[in-house]
mmCIF file of C-alpha atoms and ligand atoms in Angstrom:
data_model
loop_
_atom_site.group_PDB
_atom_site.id
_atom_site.type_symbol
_atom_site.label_atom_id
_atom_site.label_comp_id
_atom_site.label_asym_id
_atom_site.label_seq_id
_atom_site.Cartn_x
_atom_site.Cartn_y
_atom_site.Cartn_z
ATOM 1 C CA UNK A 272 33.880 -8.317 46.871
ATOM 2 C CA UNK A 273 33.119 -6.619 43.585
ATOM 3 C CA UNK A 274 33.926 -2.642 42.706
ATOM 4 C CA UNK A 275 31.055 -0.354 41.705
ATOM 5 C CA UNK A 276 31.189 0.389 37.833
ATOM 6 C CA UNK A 277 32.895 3.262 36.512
ATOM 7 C CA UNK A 278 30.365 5.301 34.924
ATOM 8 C CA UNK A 279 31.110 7.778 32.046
ATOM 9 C CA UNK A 280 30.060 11.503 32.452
ATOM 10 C CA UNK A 281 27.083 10.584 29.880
ATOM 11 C CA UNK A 282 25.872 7.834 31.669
ATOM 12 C CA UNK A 283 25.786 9.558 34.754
ATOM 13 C CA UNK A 284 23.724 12.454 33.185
ATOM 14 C CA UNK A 285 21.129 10.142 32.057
ATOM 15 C CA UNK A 286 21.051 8.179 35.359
ATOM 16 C CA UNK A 287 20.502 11.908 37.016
ATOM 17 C CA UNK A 288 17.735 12.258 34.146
ATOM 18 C CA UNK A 289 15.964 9.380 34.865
ATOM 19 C CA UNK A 290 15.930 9.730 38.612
ATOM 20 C CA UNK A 291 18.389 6.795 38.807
ATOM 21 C CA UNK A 292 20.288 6.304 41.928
ATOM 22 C CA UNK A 293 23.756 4.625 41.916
ATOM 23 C CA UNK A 294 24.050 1.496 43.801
ATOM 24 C CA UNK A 295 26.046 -1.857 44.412
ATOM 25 C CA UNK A 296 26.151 -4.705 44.236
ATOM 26 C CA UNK A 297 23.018 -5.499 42.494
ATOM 27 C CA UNK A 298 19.941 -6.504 44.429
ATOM 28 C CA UNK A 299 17.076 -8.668 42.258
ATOM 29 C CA UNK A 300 14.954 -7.436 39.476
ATOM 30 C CA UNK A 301 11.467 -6.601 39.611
ATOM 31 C CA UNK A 302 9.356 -8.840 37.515
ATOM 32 C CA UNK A 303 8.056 -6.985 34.525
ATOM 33 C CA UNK A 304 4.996 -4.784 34.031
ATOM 34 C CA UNK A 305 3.345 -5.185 30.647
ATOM 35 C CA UNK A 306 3.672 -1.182 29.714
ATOM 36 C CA UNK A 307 0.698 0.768 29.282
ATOM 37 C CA UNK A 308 1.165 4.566 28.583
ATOM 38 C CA UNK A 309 -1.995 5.808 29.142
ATOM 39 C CA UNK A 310 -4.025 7.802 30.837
ATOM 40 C CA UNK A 311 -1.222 10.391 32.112
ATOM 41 C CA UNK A 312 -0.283 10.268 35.648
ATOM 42 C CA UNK A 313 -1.752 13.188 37.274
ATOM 43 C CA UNK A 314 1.311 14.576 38.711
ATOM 44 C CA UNK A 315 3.520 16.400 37.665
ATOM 45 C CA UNK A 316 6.401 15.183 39.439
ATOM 46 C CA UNK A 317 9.320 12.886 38.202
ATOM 47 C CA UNK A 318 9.465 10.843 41.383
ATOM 48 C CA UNK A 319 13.093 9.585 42.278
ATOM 49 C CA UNK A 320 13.322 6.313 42.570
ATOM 50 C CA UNK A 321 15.920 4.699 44.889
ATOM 51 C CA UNK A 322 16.729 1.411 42.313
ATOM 52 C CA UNK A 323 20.180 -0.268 42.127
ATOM 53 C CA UNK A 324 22.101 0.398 38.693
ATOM 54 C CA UNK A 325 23.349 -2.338 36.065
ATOM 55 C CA UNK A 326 26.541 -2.246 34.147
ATOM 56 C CA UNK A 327 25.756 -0.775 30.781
ATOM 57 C CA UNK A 328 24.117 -3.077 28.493
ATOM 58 C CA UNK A 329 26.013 -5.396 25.957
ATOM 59 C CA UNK A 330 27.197 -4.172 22.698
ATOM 60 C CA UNK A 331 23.949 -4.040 19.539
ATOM 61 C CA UNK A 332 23.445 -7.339 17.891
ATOM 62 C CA UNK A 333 23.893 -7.639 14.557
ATOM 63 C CA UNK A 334 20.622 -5.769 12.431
ATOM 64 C CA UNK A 335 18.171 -8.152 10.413
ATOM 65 C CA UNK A 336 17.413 -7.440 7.069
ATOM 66 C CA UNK A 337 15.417 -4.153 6.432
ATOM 67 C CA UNK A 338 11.946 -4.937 4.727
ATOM 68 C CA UNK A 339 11.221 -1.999 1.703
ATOM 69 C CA UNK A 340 9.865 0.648 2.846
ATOM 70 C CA UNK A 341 6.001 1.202 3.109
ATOM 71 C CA UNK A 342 5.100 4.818 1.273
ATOM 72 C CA UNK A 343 2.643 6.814 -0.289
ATOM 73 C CA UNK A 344 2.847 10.125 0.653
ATOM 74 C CA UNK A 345 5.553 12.544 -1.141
ATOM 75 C CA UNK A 346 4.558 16.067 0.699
ATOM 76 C CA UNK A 347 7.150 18.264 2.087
ATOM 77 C CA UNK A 348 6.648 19.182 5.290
ATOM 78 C CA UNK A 349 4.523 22.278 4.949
ATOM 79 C CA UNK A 350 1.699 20.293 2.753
ATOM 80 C CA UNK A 351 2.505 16.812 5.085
ATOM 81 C CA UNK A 352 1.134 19.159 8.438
ATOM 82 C CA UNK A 353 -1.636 21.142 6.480
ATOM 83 C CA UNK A 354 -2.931 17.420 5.222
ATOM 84 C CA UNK A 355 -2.837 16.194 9.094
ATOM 85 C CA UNK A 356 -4.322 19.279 10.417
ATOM 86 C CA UNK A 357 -7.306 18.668 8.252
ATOM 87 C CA UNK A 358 -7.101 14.768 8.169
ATOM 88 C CA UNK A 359 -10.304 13.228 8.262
ATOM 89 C CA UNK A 360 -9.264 9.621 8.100
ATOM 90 C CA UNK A 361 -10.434 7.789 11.311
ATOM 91 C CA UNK A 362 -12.804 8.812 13.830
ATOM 92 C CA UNK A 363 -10.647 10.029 15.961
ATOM 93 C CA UNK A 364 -10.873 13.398 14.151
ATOM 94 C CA UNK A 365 -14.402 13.844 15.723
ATOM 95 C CA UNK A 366 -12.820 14.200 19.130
ATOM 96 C CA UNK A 367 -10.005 16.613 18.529
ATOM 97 C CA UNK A 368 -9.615 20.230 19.547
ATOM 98 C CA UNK A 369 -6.784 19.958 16.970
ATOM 99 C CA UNK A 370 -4.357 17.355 15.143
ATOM 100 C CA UNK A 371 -0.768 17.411 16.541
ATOM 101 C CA UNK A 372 1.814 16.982 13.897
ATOM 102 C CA UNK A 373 4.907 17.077 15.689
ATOM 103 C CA UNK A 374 7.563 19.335 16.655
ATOM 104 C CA UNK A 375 11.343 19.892 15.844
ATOM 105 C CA UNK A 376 13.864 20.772 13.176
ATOM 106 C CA UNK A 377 13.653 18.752 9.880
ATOM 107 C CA UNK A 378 16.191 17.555 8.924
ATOM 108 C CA UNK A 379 17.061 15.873 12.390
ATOM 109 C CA UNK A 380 19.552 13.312 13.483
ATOM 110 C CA UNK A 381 16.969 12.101 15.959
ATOM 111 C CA UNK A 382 13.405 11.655 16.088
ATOM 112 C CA UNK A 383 11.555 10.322 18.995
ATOM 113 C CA UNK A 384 7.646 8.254 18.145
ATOM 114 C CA UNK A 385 5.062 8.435 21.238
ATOM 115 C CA UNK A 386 1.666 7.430 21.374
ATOM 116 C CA UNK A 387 -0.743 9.591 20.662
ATOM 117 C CA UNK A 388 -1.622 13.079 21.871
ATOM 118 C CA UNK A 389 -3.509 13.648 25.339
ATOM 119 C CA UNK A 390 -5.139 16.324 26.858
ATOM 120 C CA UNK A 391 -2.499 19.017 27.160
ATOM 121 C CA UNK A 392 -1.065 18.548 23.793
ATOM 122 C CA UNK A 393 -5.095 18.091 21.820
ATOM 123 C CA UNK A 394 -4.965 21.474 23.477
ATOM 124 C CA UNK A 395 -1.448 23.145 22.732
ATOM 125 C CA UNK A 396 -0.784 21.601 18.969
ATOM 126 C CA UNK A 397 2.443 19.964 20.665
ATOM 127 C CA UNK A 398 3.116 16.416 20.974
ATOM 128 C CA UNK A 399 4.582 15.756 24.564
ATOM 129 C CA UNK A 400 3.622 19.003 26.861
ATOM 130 C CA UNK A 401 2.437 17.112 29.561
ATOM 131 C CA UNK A 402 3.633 15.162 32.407
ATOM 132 C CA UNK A 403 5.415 12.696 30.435
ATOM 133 C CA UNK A 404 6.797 15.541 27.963
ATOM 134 C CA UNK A 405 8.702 16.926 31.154
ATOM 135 C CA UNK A 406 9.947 13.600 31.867
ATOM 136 C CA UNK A 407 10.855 13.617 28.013
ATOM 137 C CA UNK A 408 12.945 16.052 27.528
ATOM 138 C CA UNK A 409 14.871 15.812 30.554
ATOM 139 C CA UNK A 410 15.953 12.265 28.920
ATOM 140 C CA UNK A 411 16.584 13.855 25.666
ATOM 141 C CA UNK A 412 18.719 16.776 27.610
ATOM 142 C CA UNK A 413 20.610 14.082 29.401
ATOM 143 C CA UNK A 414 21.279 12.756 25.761
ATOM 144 C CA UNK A 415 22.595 15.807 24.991
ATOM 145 C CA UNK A 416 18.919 16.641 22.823
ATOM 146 C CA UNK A 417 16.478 19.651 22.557
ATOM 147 C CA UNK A 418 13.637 20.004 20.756
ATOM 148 C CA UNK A 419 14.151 23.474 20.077
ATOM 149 C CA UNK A 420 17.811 23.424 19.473
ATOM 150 C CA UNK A 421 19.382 25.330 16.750
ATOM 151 C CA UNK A 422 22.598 23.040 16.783
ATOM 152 C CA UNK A 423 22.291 20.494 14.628
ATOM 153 C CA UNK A 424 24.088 17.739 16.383
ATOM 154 C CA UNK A 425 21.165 18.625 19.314
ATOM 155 C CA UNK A 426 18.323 18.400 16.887
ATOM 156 C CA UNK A 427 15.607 15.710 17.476
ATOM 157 C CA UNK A 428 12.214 15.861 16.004
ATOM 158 C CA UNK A 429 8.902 14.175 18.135
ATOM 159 C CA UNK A 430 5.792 13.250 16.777
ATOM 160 C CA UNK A 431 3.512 10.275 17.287
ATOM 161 C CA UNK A 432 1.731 7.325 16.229
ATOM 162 C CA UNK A 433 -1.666 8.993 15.341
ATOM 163 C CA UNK A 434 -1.869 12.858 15.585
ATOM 164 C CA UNK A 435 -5.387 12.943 17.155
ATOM 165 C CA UNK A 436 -6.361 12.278 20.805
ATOM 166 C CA UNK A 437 -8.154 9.743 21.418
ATOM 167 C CA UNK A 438 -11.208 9.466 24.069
ATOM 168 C CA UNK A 439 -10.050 9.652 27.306
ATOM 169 C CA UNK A 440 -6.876 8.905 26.313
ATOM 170 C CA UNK A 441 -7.488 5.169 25.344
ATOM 171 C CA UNK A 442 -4.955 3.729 23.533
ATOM 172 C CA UNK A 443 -5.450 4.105 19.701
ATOM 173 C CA UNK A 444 -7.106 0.961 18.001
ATOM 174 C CA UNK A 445 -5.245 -0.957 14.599
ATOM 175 C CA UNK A 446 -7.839 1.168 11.877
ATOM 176 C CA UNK A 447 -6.410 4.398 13.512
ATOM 177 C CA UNK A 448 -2.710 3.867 13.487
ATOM 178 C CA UNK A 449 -3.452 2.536 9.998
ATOM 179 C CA UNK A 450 -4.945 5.361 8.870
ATOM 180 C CA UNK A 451 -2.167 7.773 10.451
ATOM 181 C CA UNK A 452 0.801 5.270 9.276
ATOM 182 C CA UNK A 453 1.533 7.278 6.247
ATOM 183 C CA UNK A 454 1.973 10.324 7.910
ATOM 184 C CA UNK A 455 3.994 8.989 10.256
ATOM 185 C CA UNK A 456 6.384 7.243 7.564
ATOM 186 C CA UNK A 457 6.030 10.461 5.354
ATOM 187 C CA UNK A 458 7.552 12.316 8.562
ATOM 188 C CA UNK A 459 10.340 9.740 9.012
ATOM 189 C CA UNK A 460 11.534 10.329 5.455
ATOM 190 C CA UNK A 461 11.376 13.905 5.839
ATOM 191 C CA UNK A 462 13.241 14.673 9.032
ATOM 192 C CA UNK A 463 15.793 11.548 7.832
ATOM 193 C CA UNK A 464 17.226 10.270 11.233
ATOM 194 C CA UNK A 465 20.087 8.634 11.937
ATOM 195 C CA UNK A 466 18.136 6.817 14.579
ATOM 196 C CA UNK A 467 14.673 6.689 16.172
ATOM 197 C CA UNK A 468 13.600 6.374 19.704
ATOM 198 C CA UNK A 469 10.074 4.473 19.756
ATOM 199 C CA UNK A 470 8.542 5.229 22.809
ATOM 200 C CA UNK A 471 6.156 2.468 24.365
ATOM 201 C CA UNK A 472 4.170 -0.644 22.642
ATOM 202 C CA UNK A 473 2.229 1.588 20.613
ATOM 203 C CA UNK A 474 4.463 2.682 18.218
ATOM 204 C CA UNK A 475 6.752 0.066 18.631
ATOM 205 C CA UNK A 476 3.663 -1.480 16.928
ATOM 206 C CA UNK A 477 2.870 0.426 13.995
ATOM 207 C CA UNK A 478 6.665 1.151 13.332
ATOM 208 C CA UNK A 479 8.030 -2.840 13.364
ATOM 209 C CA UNK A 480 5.063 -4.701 12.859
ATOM 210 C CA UNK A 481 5.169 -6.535 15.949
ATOM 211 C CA UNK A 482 2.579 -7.435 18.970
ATOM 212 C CA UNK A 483 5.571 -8.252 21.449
ATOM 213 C CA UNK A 484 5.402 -7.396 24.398
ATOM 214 C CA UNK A 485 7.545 -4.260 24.677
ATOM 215 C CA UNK A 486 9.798 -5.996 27.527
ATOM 216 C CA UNK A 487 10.950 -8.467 24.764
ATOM 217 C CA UNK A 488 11.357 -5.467 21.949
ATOM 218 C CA UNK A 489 13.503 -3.329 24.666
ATOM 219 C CA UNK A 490 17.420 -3.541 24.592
ATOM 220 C CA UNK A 491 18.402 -4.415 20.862
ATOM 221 C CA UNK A 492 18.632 -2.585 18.051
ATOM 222 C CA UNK A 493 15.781 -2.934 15.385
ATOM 223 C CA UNK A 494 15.772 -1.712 11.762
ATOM 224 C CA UNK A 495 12.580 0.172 9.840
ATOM 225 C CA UNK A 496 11.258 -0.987 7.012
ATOM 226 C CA UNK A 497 13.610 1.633 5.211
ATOM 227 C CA UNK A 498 16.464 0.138 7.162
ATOM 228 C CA UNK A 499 17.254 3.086 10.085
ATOM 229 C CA UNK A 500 17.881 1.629 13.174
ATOM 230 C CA UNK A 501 15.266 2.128 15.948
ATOM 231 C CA UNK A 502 15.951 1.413 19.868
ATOM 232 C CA UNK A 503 12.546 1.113 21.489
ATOM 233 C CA UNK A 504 12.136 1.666 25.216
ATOM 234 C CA UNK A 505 9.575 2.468 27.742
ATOM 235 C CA UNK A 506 7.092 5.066 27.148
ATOM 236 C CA UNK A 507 7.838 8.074 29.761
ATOM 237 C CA UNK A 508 4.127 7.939 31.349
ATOM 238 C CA UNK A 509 4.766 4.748 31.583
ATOM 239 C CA UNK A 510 7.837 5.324 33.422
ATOM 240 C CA UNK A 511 6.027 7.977 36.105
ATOM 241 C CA UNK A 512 4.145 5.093 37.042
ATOM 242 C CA UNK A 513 6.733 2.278 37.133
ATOM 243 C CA UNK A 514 9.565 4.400 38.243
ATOM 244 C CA UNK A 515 11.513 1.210 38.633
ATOM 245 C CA UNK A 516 11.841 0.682 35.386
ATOM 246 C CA UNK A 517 13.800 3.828 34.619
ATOM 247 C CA UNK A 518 17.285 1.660 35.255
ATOM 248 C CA UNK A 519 15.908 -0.467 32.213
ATOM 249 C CA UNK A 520 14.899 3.071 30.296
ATOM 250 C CA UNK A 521 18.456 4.678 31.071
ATOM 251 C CA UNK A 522 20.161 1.154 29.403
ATOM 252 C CA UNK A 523 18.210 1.480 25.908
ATOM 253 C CA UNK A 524 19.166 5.071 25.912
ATOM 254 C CA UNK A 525 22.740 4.527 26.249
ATOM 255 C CA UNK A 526 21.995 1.586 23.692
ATOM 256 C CA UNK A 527 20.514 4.270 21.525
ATOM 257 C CA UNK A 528 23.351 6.588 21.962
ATOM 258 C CA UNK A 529 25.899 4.282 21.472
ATOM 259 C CA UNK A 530 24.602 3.030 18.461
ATOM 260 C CA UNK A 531 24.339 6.354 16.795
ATOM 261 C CA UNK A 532 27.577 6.883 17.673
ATOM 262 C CA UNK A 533 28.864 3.907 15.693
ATOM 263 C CA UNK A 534 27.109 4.636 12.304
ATOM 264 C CA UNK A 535 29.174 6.187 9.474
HETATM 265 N N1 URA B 663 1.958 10.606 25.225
HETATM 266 C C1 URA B 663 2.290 10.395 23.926
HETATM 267 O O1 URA B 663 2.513 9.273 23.513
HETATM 268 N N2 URA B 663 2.378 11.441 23.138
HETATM 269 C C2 URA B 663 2.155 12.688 23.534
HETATM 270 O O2 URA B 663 2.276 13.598 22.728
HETATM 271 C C3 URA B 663 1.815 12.881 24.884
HETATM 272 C C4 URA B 663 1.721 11.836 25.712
#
């Protein structure tokens, strides 16, 4: 008979985060939802699910080359957030009660990429205020990360794909995270993480370049095109409706964590 794993203080926080009971020995895994982060779960609640825990996941494979990086934009951050405020670039600007930057300290060792904004946060000027923003930052505070912190080693900076809500929350088509792409590499440079958490298939997408399905991008480390390392995982509405999926979630954070840890 096998022993339970010994989890670390760390992991347990994010298991606690994530709604992630302990269990053993392991029972089957669910077959795999394709992700799809929108519309926002009506509730507000971050459901516990009662799912069986995996050891920790293996150690990073080695990176592949970094590509150079695509830029245009040479703002600072002031100028970068007055010229998405008043972006009129893709339709999606018709729609908008406002654009949503982001939010967070720049410089930041973290940054997080989402989707796109949704109701709550076309209304607020904040990227992630809704449902899946609570679910957010608790996963960020079991990392040991605030939006709003002061400390620098806490520090993370969010923003998303394309700054203006779509329709009814739809996901954003190719000319619209084209046309926001700039911003969003503009932002990378200027808050300079060590490491960015992508956040669904979305901007998995418009950050690597890749249609995979976000079940095959999960669980390894990828590089930019500037060459930081990016961990992408499931998107957190996505996660209020597949709560099962957290245990999978909790691994690419402690993937994430643990590969920050090792950089210089
Ligand atoms: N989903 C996202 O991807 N971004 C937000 O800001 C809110 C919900």
């Amino acid at each position: 008979m096998s022993t339970p794993p010994r989890w670390t203080d760390r992991q347990l926080a994010l298991l606690a985060a994530l709604g992630v009971r302990d269990w053993w020995p392991l029972p089957p895994t669910a077959p795999e939802a394709e992700p799809q982060p929108k519309p926002e779960p009506q509730s507000e609640a971050v459901a516990a699910p009662a799912e069986a825990v995996r050891p920790p996941p293996p150690p990073a494979p080695a990176l592949p080359q970094a590509e150079p990086a695509p830029l245009a934009l040479t703002l600072d951050a002031e100028g970068l957030n007055a010229a998405i405020r008043a972006c009129r670039a893709c339709g999606l600007c018709e729609g908008r009660r406002q654009a949503v930057p982001g939010v967070g300290a720049l410089p930041a060792p973290w940054m997080v990429v989402g989707e796109a904004p949704g109701e709550q946060e076309d209304a607020q000027g904040e990227p992630f205020v809704g449902p899946a923003g609570q679910l957010l930052d608790a996963m960020l505070a079991a990392m040991g990360l605030d939006r709003r912190a002061t400390e620098p080693a806490k520090q993370v900076y969010i923003a998303n794909a394309v700054k203006c809500r779509p329709p009814r929350n739809r996901a954003p088509e190719a000319d619209e995270l084209a046309a926001c792409r700039p911003y969003l590499w503009r932002q990378i440079e200027l808050v300079n993480p060590r490491l960015v958490l992508v956040f669904g298939k979305v901007a998995a997408q418009t950050l690597l370049g890749t249609d995979e399905a976000l079940g095959k991008l999960r669980g390894r480390v990828h590089r930019l095109p500037d060459g930081r390392p990016a961990v992408v995982t499931y998107h957190p509405a996505y996660l209020l409706r597949q709560p099962q999926d957290k245990l999978k979630a909790w691994e690419d954070l402690c993937l994430a964590l643990d590969t920050a840890e090792a950089l210089p």
